[in-house]
Amino acid sequence: MDQLSAAGKSKMRIANSVFFFVSGFGYSSWASRIPSIKHQLNLNEAQLGVVLFAMPVGLMLTMPLTAKMIKHFSSRVMMLIGALAFSLVLCLPGFAAYMWQLIVVLFFIGSTRNILGLSMNSQAVGIQALYDKSIMVTFHGIWSLAGFGGAAVGYVMVLFNVAPSYHLLFVGIAMLILSAIFYPSTYDYQPAETPDKSVFSMPDKHLLKFSLICFASMACENTLYDWSGVYFEKVVHASKSFAEAGFVVYMVTMTIGRFAGDRVVSAIGIKKVLTYSSGLVFAGLLVSVFLPYTLTVYLGYAMIGMGVSCIVPLIFSMAGKSKTMNSSQALAAISTVGYLGFVIIPPIVGFIAQIANLQIAFFVVAAFAAMMIWMVRKIEDEPAVS
């Protein structure tokens, strides 16, 4: 690895960044057309909820198996398979004529996105090992930036009444071409061999704290994805445009945090960044709960966005150094627990809001941020890198 030239490392880093772009742009392109496809199939809110649940089910069911596949075929090969399969399935949602067809398609979008996600993060861990400075967070920043791009293109497609079928078909084909072009430059990286574990292996004692931090961070992150606009409407009593602006504030600060994160990690170390990030998430949720006014909730959302920006990428980076599992197995193990927070907590927020109110629900979510602060204190100190 030390014999690789700076140009060679940079080439692999760019190639892996393209796969993060494919994942982010593809996912946000689909998300931007959900209202159009809902109208196209005449789905009510309950039916849409059932349909959307198919994606996390597909993701969760294939996650443990994906780690085994990466071990046998390498993260590089599985990343290409995941990207090609994800891009192909992405072409299909607009062509669904019945609700069951869309459920099947979304199940496979979740499954293929999981293959792409785990393998590209495993590649990122391998490439990170080639550098003395932190680069892991920037990969996730590219995902966020691609998400903005996909949402913007989706907005234009809606504005010009382009059918979801043609829009997503074009995006899927474009992502296929990008994946094929940049695959030859990816890192031919095989994680170190470790003893075989069960397909449904859970994180060991060493990785458990990372898993719980990942769970809590994803719970806070997806709560803002799903409920930030509703919070503005129900609690702040703001207009729809102010609610949408709140989500933009959250996404912009998250993206800025991800592009700035590697520099901060290089300056002060991973543990301090995780400590400050967890504190920002906790403080931002409390500001939003106890000062429910437009400007203060914007401030709270900005703090949460900046806080969650670095946590999961850095946890992935640290877990990839596990001595008891190879990087793909470690990422799969903590992701299995982490994505439970992403999937389970937002519906629980809705349940709490139904029996109490949304402020109390957000206060409960703040408890997960407090748990992060406590768990980060248990992580061993790592020196800053330069």
Tab-separated table of C-alpha atoms in Angstrom:
chain	number	residue	atom	x	y	z
A	1	MET	CA	0.000	0.000	0.000
A	2	ASP	CA	2.871	2.354	0.766
A	3	GLN	CA	4.151	1.891	-2.797
A	4	LEU	CA	1.066	3.536	-4.281
A	5	SER	CA	1.746	6.971	-5.743
A	6	ALA	CA	-0.177	10.042	-4.663
A	7	ALA	CA	-1.796	10.117	-8.113
A	8	GLY	CA	-2.831	6.470	-7.766
A	9	LYS	CA	-4.404	7.070	-4.370
A	10	SER	CA	-6.208	10.149	-5.672
A	11	LYS	CA	-7.543	8.203	-8.651
A	12	MET	CA	-9.012	5.518	-6.375
A	13	ARG	CA	-10.428	8.137	-4.036
A	14	ILE	CA	-12.200	9.895	-6.926
A	15	ALA	CA	-13.529	6.596	-8.254
A	16	ASN	CA	-14.961	5.633	-4.866
A	17	SER	CA	-16.469	9.116	-4.532
A	18	VAL	CA	-18.361	8.499	-7.783
A	19	PHE	CA	-20.056	5.466	-6.229
A	20	PHE	CA	-21.106	7.590	-3.229
A	21	PHE	CA	-22.492	10.054	-5.784
A	22	VAL	CA	-24.406	7.267	-7.559
A	23	SER	CA	-25.972	6.181	-4.263
A	24	GLY	CA	-26.953	9.705	-3.159
A	25	PHE	CA	-28.170	10.977	-6.530
A	26	GLY	CA	-30.139	7.810	-7.256
A	27	TYR	CA	-31.851	7.717	-3.877
A	28	SER	CA	-32.846	11.389	-3.885
A	29	SER	CA	-34.095	11.088	-7.485
A	30	TRP	CA	-36.519	8.383	-6.368
A	31	ALA	CA	-37.509	10.360	-3.253
A	32	SER	CA	-38.231	13.473	-5.333
A	33	ARG	CA	-40.847	11.556	-7.345
A	34	ILE	CA	-42.706	9.893	-4.454
A	35	PRO	CA	-45.617	12.402	-4.606
A	36	SER	CA	-45.945	11.905	-8.386
A	37	ILE	CA	-45.940	8.108	-8.108
A	38	LYS	CA	-48.388	8.273	-5.178
A	39	HIS	CA	-50.768	10.255	-7.386
A	40	GLN	CA	-50.109	7.981	-10.371
A	41	LEU	CA	-51.186	4.882	-8.397
A	42	ASN	CA	-53.938	6.681	-6.424
A	43	LEU	CA	-52.420	5.685	-3.084
A	44	ASN	CA	-53.674	7.085	0.209
A	45	GLU	CA	-51.307	7.922	3.087
A	46	ALA	CA	-51.699	4.523	4.755
A	47	GLN	CA	-51.007	2.675	1.508
A	48	LEU	CA	-47.965	4.866	0.844
A	49	GLY	CA	-46.669	4.031	4.323
A	50	VAL	CA	-46.928	0.309	3.541
A	51	VAL	CA	-45.190	0.822	0.194
A	52	LEU	CA	-42.320	2.843	1.655
A	53	PHE	CA	-41.739	0.264	4.384
A	54	ALA	CA	-40.652	-2.230	1.701
A	55	MET	CA	-37.350	-0.401	1.177
A	56	PRO	CA	-35.987	-0.676	4.758
A	57	VAL	CA	-37.235	-4.273	4.921
A	58	GLY	CA	-35.192	-5.103	1.825
A	59	LEU	CA	-32.209	-3.274	3.267
A	60	MET	CA	-32.336	-4.944	6.686
A	61	LEU	CA	-32.931	-8.498	5.427
A	62	THR	CA	-29.945	-8.453	3.070
A	63	MET	CA	-27.478	-6.589	5.292
A	64	PRO	CA	-25.914	-9.597	7.116
A	65	LEU	CA	-25.711	-11.597	3.876
A	66	THR	CA	-23.986	-8.727	2.097
A	67	ALA	CA	-21.019	-8.894	4.491
A	68	LYS	CA	-20.498	-12.554	3.572
A	69	MET	CA	-20.680	-11.703	-0.139
A	70	ILE	CA	-18.121	-8.907	0.248
A	71	LYS	CA	-15.782	-11.301	2.053
A	72	HIS	CA	-15.950	-13.870	-0.751
A	73	PHE	CA	-16.063	-11.568	-3.794
A	74	SER	CA	-14.273	-8.427	-2.454
A	75	SER	CA	-15.795	-5.028	-1.740
A	76	ARG	CA	-14.678	-3.801	-5.175
A	77	VAL	CA	-16.661	-6.435	-7.086
A	78	MET	CA	-19.697	-6.147	-4.811
A	79	MET	CA	-19.662	-2.359	-5.171
A	80	LEU	CA	-19.947	-2.708	-8.928
A	81	ILE	CA	-22.685	-5.346	-8.617
A	82	GLY	CA	-24.545	-3.170	-6.120
A	83	ALA	CA	-24.246	-0.030	-8.253
A	84	LEU	CA	-25.368	-1.768	-11.452
A	85	ALA	CA	-28.260	-3.575	-9.757
A	86	PHE	CA	-29.357	-0.423	-7.898
A	87	SER	CA	-29.254	1.628	-11.108
A	88	LEU	CA	-31.249	-0.983	-13.021
A	89	VAL	CA	-33.955	-1.295	-10.353
A	90	LEU	CA	-34.080	2.503	-10.078
A	91	CYS	CA	-35.396	2.572	-13.656
A	92	LEU	CA	-38.575	0.702	-12.646
A	93	PRO	CA	-40.698	2.584	-10.020
A	94	GLY	CA	-42.284	4.916	-12.597
A	95	PHE	CA	-43.486	1.920	-14.621
A	96	ALA	CA	-45.328	0.249	-11.717
A	97	ALA	CA	-49.029	-0.104	-12.556
A	98	TYR	CA	-50.127	-1.629	-9.255
A	99	MET	CA	-49.283	-1.129	-5.597
A	100	TRP	CA	-47.803	-4.642	-5.228
A	101	GLN	CA	-45.459	-4.023	-8.143
A	102	LEU	CA	-44.102	-0.884	-6.482
A	103	ILE	CA	-43.635	-2.800	-3.205
A	104	VAL	CA	-41.537	-5.432	-5.005
A	105	VAL	CA	-39.468	-2.773	-6.772
A	106	LEU	CA	-38.806	-0.860	-3.537
A	107	PHE	CA	-37.821	-4.056	-1.742
A	108	PHE	CA	-35.114	-4.584	-4.360
A	109	ILE	CA	-34.102	-0.921	-4.289
A	110	GLY	CA	-33.508	-1.352	-0.553
A	111	SER	CA	-31.605	-4.602	-1.097
A	112	THR	CA	-29.364	-3.303	-3.875
A	113	ARG	CA	-28.784	0.003	-2.114
A	114	ASN	CA	-27.610	-1.994	0.903
A	115	ILE	CA	-25.115	-3.933	-1.245
A	116	LEU	CA	-23.820	-0.684	-2.720
A	117	GLY	CA	-23.753	1.116	0.636
A	118	LEU	CA	-21.847	-1.499	2.619
A	119	SER	CA	-19.357	-2.236	-0.144
A	120	MET	CA	-18.581	1.417	-0.925
A	121	ASN	CA	-18.086	2.124	2.798
A	122	SER	CA	-15.808	-0.910	3.018
A	123	GLN	CA	-13.858	0.497	0.064
A	124	ALA	CA	-13.749	3.877	1.796
A	125	VAL	CA	-12.298	2.276	4.945
A	126	GLY	CA	-9.598	0.632	2.817
A	127	ILE	CA	-8.741	3.883	1.043
A	128	GLN	CA	-8.730	5.763	4.368
A	129	ALA	CA	-5.983	3.368	5.533
A	130	LEU	CA	-3.760	4.659	2.708
A	131	TYR	CA	-3.875	8.216	4.061
A	132	ASP	CA	-2.385	9.789	7.169
A	133	LYS	CA	-5.159	12.397	7.215
A	134	SER	CA	-8.886	11.851	7.671
A	135	ILE	CA	-10.866	11.555	4.403
A	136	MET	CA	-13.808	9.363	5.458
A	137	VAL	CA	-16.299	12.138	6.218
A	138	THR	CA	-15.820	13.748	2.803
A	139	PHE	CA	-17.131	10.604	1.088
A	140	HIS	CA	-20.401	11.059	2.973
A	141	GLY	CA	-20.354	14.760	2.132
A	142	ILE	CA	-20.364	13.798	-1.545
A	143	TRP	CA	-23.404	11.590	-0.856
A	144	SER	CA	-25.216	14.584	0.670
A	145	LEU	CA	-24.199	16.879	-2.198
A	146	ALA	CA	-25.422	14.286	-4.699
A	147	GLY	CA	-28.679	14.154	-2.772
A	148	PHE	CA	-29.107	17.889	-3.324
A	149	GLY	CA	-28.399	17.415	-7.015
A	150	GLY	CA	-30.915	14.603	-7.366
A	151	ALA	CA	-33.588	16.592	-5.544
A	152	ALA	CA	-32.918	19.652	-7.735
A	153	VAL	CA	-33.200	17.625	-10.949
A	154	GLY	CA	-36.376	16.049	-9.584
A	155	TYR	CA	-37.828	19.500	-8.931
A	156	VAL	CA	-37.110	20.505	-12.541
A	157	MET	CA	-38.701	17.277	-13.816
A	158	VAL	CA	-41.848	17.988	-11.808
A	159	LEU	CA	-41.871	21.616	-12.969
A	160	PHE	CA	-41.853	20.516	-16.613
A	161	ASN	CA	-44.306	17.646	-16.024
A	162	VAL	CA	-41.820	14.947	-17.017
A	163	ALA	CA	-43.256	11.528	-16.108
A	164	PRO	CA	-41.486	9.640	-13.296
A	165	SER	CA	-40.959	6.701	-15.653
A	166	TYR	CA	-38.840	8.723	-18.102
A	167	HIS	CA	-37.081	10.688	-15.368
A	168	LEU	CA	-35.987	7.643	-13.333
A	169	LEU	CA	-35.147	5.661	-16.470
A	170	PHE	CA	-32.767	8.432	-17.558
A	171	VAL	CA	-31.202	8.645	-14.084
A	172	GLY	CA	-30.784	4.873	-13.858
A	173	ILE	CA	-29.045	4.670	-17.243
A	174	ALA	CA	-26.779	7.617	-16.386
A	175	MET	CA	-25.781	5.954	-13.094
A	176	LEU	CA	-25.073	2.686	-14.943
A	177	ILE	CA	-22.709	4.491	-17.307
A	178	LEU	CA	-20.927	6.334	-14.471
A	179	SER	CA	-20.428	3.087	-12.536
A	180	ALA	CA	-18.996	1.266	-15.557
A	181	ILE	CA	-16.622	4.140	-16.414
A	182	PHE	CA	-15.112	4.530	-12.943
A	183	TYR	CA	-15.045	0.886	-11.791
A	184	PRO	CA	-11.584	0.151	-13.305
A	185	SER	CA	-10.073	2.865	-11.092
A	186	THR	CA	-11.486	1.520	-7.821
A	187	TYR	CA	-9.316	0.005	-5.083
A	188	ASP	CA	-8.589	-3.709	-5.457
A	189	TYR	CA	-8.900	-4.188	-1.728
A	190	GLN	CA	-9.589	-7.379	0.239
A	191	PRO	CA	-10.186	-7.004	4.000
A	192	ALA	CA	-7.981	-9.068	6.281
A	193	GLU	CA	-9.175	-12.608	6.873
A	194	THR	CA	-10.960	-13.289	10.155
A	195	PRO	CA	-12.698	-16.419	11.456
A	196	ASP	CA	-16.057	-17.119	9.790
A	197	LYS	CA	-19.065	-15.907	11.707
A	198	SER	CA	-22.765	-16.542	11.379
A	199	VAL	CA	-24.509	-14.803	8.483
A	200	PHE	CA	-26.588	-12.925	11.053
A	201	SER	CA	-23.606	-11.933	13.204
A	202	MET	CA	-24.200	-9.118	15.629
A	203	PRO	CA	-21.538	-6.689	16.856
A	204	ASP	CA	-19.163	-8.122	19.454
A	205	LYS	CA	-18.478	-6.459	22.794
A	206	HIS	CA	-15.799	-4.198	21.282
A	207	LEU	CA	-18.154	-2.912	18.575
A	208	LEU	CA	-21.276	-2.635	20.724
A	209	LYS	CA	-20.604	0.960	21.778
A	210	PHE	CA	-20.091	1.933	18.132
A	211	SER	CA	-23.374	0.235	17.236
A	212	LEU	CA	-25.305	2.108	19.926
A	213	ILE	CA	-23.814	5.444	18.862
A	214	CYS	CA	-24.722	4.631	15.249
A	215	PHE	CA	-28.269	3.666	16.327
A	216	ALA	CA	-28.754	6.922	18.250
A	217	SER	CA	-27.285	9.112	15.506
A	218	MET	CA	-29.407	7.516	12.776
A	219	ALA	CA	-32.493	7.831	14.991
A	220	CYS	CA	-31.901	11.595	15.340
A	221	GLU	CA	-30.952	11.993	11.676
A	222	ASN	CA	-34.015	10.267	10.231
A	223	THR	CA	-36.358	11.921	12.719
A	224	LEU	CA	-35.373	15.243	11.139
A	225	TYR	CA	-35.752	13.800	7.623
A	226	ASP	CA	-39.296	12.633	8.344
A	227	TRP	CA	-40.612	15.131	10.909
A	228	SER	CA	-38.775	18.453	10.479
A	229	GLY	CA	-41.472	19.950	8.243
A	230	VAL	CA	-44.350	18.609	10.328
A	231	TYR	CA	-42.727	20.041	13.468
A	232	PHE	CA	-42.731	23.500	11.915
A	233	GLU	CA	-46.376	23.209	10.937
A	234	LYS	CA	-47.718	21.634	14.150
A	235	VAL	CA	-45.492	23.171	16.833
A	236	VAL	CA	-44.044	26.373	15.378
A	237	HIS	CA	-47.267	27.039	13.413
A	238	ALA	CA	-45.252	28.272	10.449
A	239	SER	CA	-46.229	28.261	6.779
A	240	LYS	CA	-45.262	25.471	4.390
A	241	SER	CA	-42.505	27.611	2.861
A	242	PHE	CA	-40.926	28.201	6.298
A	243	ALA	CA	-41.203	24.473	7.007
A	244	GLU	CA	-39.401	23.630	3.766
A	245	ALA	CA	-36.734	26.218	4.576
A	246	GLY	CA	-36.167	24.483	7.904
A	247	PHE	CA	-35.395	21.214	6.154
A	248	VAL	CA	-33.011	23.056	3.810
A	249	VAL	CA	-31.189	24.545	6.829
A	250	TYR	CA	-30.798	21.052	8.256
A	251	MET	CA	-29.505	19.547	5.001
A	252	VAL	CA	-27.147	22.444	4.200
A	253	THR	CA	-25.501	22.353	7.624
A	254	MET	CA	-25.167	18.566	7.431
A	255	THR	CA	-23.440	18.840	4.048
A	256	ILE	CA	-21.130	21.636	5.236
A	257	GLY	CA	-20.272	19.590	8.314
A	258	ARG	CA	-19.338	16.585	6.204
A	259	PHE	CA	-17.022	18.547	3.932
A	260	ALA	CA	-15.409	20.322	6.885
A	261	GLY	CA	-15.296	17.263	9.114
A	262	ASP	CA	-12.079	15.684	7.883
A	263	ARG	CA	-10.098	18.878	8.537
A	264	VAL	CA	-11.495	19.107	12.050
A	265	VAL	CA	-10.722	15.441	12.724
A	266	SER	CA	-7.149	15.962	11.497
A	267	ALA	CA	-6.796	18.906	13.875
A	268	ILE	CA	-8.373	17.612	17.112
A	269	GLY	CA	-8.964	13.861	16.725
A	270	ILE	CA	-11.985	11.621	16.258
A	271	LYS	CA	-13.123	11.386	19.887
A	272	LYS	CA	-13.329	15.153	20.362
A	273	VAL	CA	-15.277	15.527	17.102
A	274	LEU	CA	-17.708	12.806	18.213
A	275	THR	CA	-18.059	14.465	21.630
A	276	TYR	CA	-18.775	17.916	20.212
A	277	SER	CA	-21.056	16.472	17.519
A	278	SER	CA	-23.160	14.549	20.042
A	279	GLY	CA	-23.410	17.670	22.191
A	280	LEU	CA	-24.577	19.720	19.210
A	281	VAL	CA	-27.331	17.201	18.399
A	282	PHE	CA	-28.506	17.162	22.024
A	283	ALA	CA	-28.434	20.958	22.354
A	284	GLY	CA	-30.159	21.447	18.982
A	285	LEU	CA	-33.040	19.169	19.929
A	286	LEU	CA	-33.462	20.936	23.279
A	287	VAL	CA	-33.451	24.360	21.590
A	288	SER	CA	-36.119	23.149	19.169
A	289	VAL	CA	-38.252	21.736	22.000
A	290	PHE	CA	-38.038	24.550	24.536
A	291	LEU	CA	-37.848	27.530	22.150
A	292	PRO	CA	-40.415	26.635	19.455
A	293	TYR	CA	-40.084	29.789	17.351
A	294	THR	CA	-39.065	30.069	13.721
A	295	LEU	CA	-35.544	31.457	14.160
A	296	THR	CA	-34.693	29.360	17.207
A	297	VAL	CA	-35.881	26.143	15.550
A	298	TYR	CA	-33.797	27.056	12.488
A	299	LEU	CA	-30.849	27.376	14.892
A	300	GLY	CA	-31.737	24.043	16.484
A	301	TYR	CA	-31.956	22.323	13.097
A	302	ALA	CA	-28.593	23.804	12.088
A	303	MET	CA	-27.009	22.437	15.272
A	304	ILE	CA	-28.535	18.993	14.682
A	305	GLY	CA	-27.449	18.950	11.030
A	306	MET	CA	-23.899	19.938	11.914
A	307	GLY	CA	-23.884	17.410	14.753
A	308	VAL	CA	-25.062	14.310	12.880
A	309	SER	CA	-22.906	15.099	9.837
A	310	CYS	CA	-19.743	13.388	11.056
A	311	ILE	CA	-20.910	10.788	13.562
A	312	VAL	CA	-21.800	7.803	11.359
A	313	PRO	CA	-18.869	8.223	8.915
A	314	LEU	CA	-16.409	8.398	11.809
A	315	ILE	CA	-17.982	5.417	13.564
A	316	PHE	CA	-17.666	3.440	10.324
A	317	SER	CA	-14.019	4.496	10.083
A	318	MET	CA	-13.260	3.372	13.637
A	319	ALA	CA	-15.220	0.111	13.323
A	320	GLY	CA	-13.298	-0.711	10.144
A	321	LYS	CA	-10.169	-1.097	12.304
A	322	SER	CA	-11.721	-3.944	14.311
A	323	LYS	CA	-9.321	-6.774	15.196
A	324	THR	CA	-12.109	-9.350	15.652
A	325	MET	CA	-13.965	-8.814	12.351
A	326	ASN	CA	-12.845	-7.715	8.904
A	327	SER	CA	-14.044	-4.278	7.830
A	328	SER	CA	-17.062	-5.480	5.824
A	329	GLN	CA	-18.282	-7.721	8.663
A	330	ALA	CA	-17.775	-4.935	11.201
A	331	LEU	CA	-19.656	-2.404	9.061
A	332	ALA	CA	-22.498	-4.875	8.490
A	333	ALA	CA	-22.726	-5.643	12.207
A	334	ILE	CA	-22.943	-2.031	13.374
A	335	SER	CA	-25.135	-1.052	10.402
A	336	THR	CA	-27.623	-3.778	11.321
A	337	VAL	CA	-28.076	-2.140	14.720
A	338	GLY	CA	-27.706	1.420	13.420
A	339	TYR	CA	-30.349	1.154	10.731
A	340	LEU	CA	-32.834	-0.083	13.326
A	341	GLY	CA	-32.672	3.462	14.703
A	342	PHE	CA	-33.150	4.853	11.210
A	343	VAL	CA	-36.217	2.662	10.591
A	344	ILE	CA	-37.876	2.234	13.999
A	345	ILE	CA	-37.558	5.572	15.824
A	346	PRO	CA	-39.351	7.925	13.349
A	347	PRO	CA	-42.590	5.846	13.486
A	348	ILE	CA	-42.310	5.835	17.293
A	349	VAL	CA	-42.037	9.638	17.130
A	350	GLY	CA	-45.374	9.630	15.295
A	351	PHE	CA	-46.922	7.353	17.909
A	352	ILE	CA	-45.746	9.577	20.784
A	353	ALA	CA	-46.948	12.665	18.930
A	354	GLN	CA	-50.370	11.039	18.510
A	355	ILE	CA	-50.834	10.272	22.223
A	356	ALA	CA	-49.043	13.383	23.539
A	357	ASN	CA	-47.510	15.962	21.188
A	358	LEU	CA	-44.572	16.415	18.844
A	359	GLN	CA	-42.548	18.482	21.323
A	360	ILE	CA	-42.547	15.600	23.790
A	361	ALA	CA	-41.620	13.231	20.968
A	362	PHE	CA	-38.603	15.394	20.051
A	363	PHE	CA	-37.630	15.538	23.726
A	364	VAL	CA	-37.615	11.724	23.787
A	365	VAL	CA	-35.356	11.728	20.712
A	366	ALA	CA	-33.025	14.084	22.609
A	367	ALA	CA	-32.513	11.228	25.072
A	368	PHE	CA	-30.815	9.275	22.275
A	369	ALA	CA	-28.447	12.213	21.744
A	370	ALA	CA	-27.703	12.168	25.480
A	371	MET	CA	-26.959	8.443	25.178
A	372	MET	CA	-24.488	9.242	22.393
A	373	ILE	CA	-22.620	11.678	24.650
A	374	TRP	CA	-22.365	8.991	27.328
A	375	MET	CA	-21.245	6.249	24.894
A	376	VAL	CA	-18.620	8.470	23.225
A	377	ARG	CA	-16.967	8.911	26.627
A	378	LYS	CA	-16.331	5.142	26.620
A	379	ILE	CA	-14.335	5.275	23.373
A	380	GLU	CA	-10.579	5.153	23.779
A	381	ASP	CA	-8.750	8.334	22.833
A	382	GLU	CA	-7.209	8.477	19.359
A	383	PRO	CA	-4.492	10.983	18.508
A	384	ALA	CA	-5.186	13.711	15.964
A	385	VAL	CA	-3.832	13.003	12.488
A	386	SER	CA	-2.160	15.415	10.148
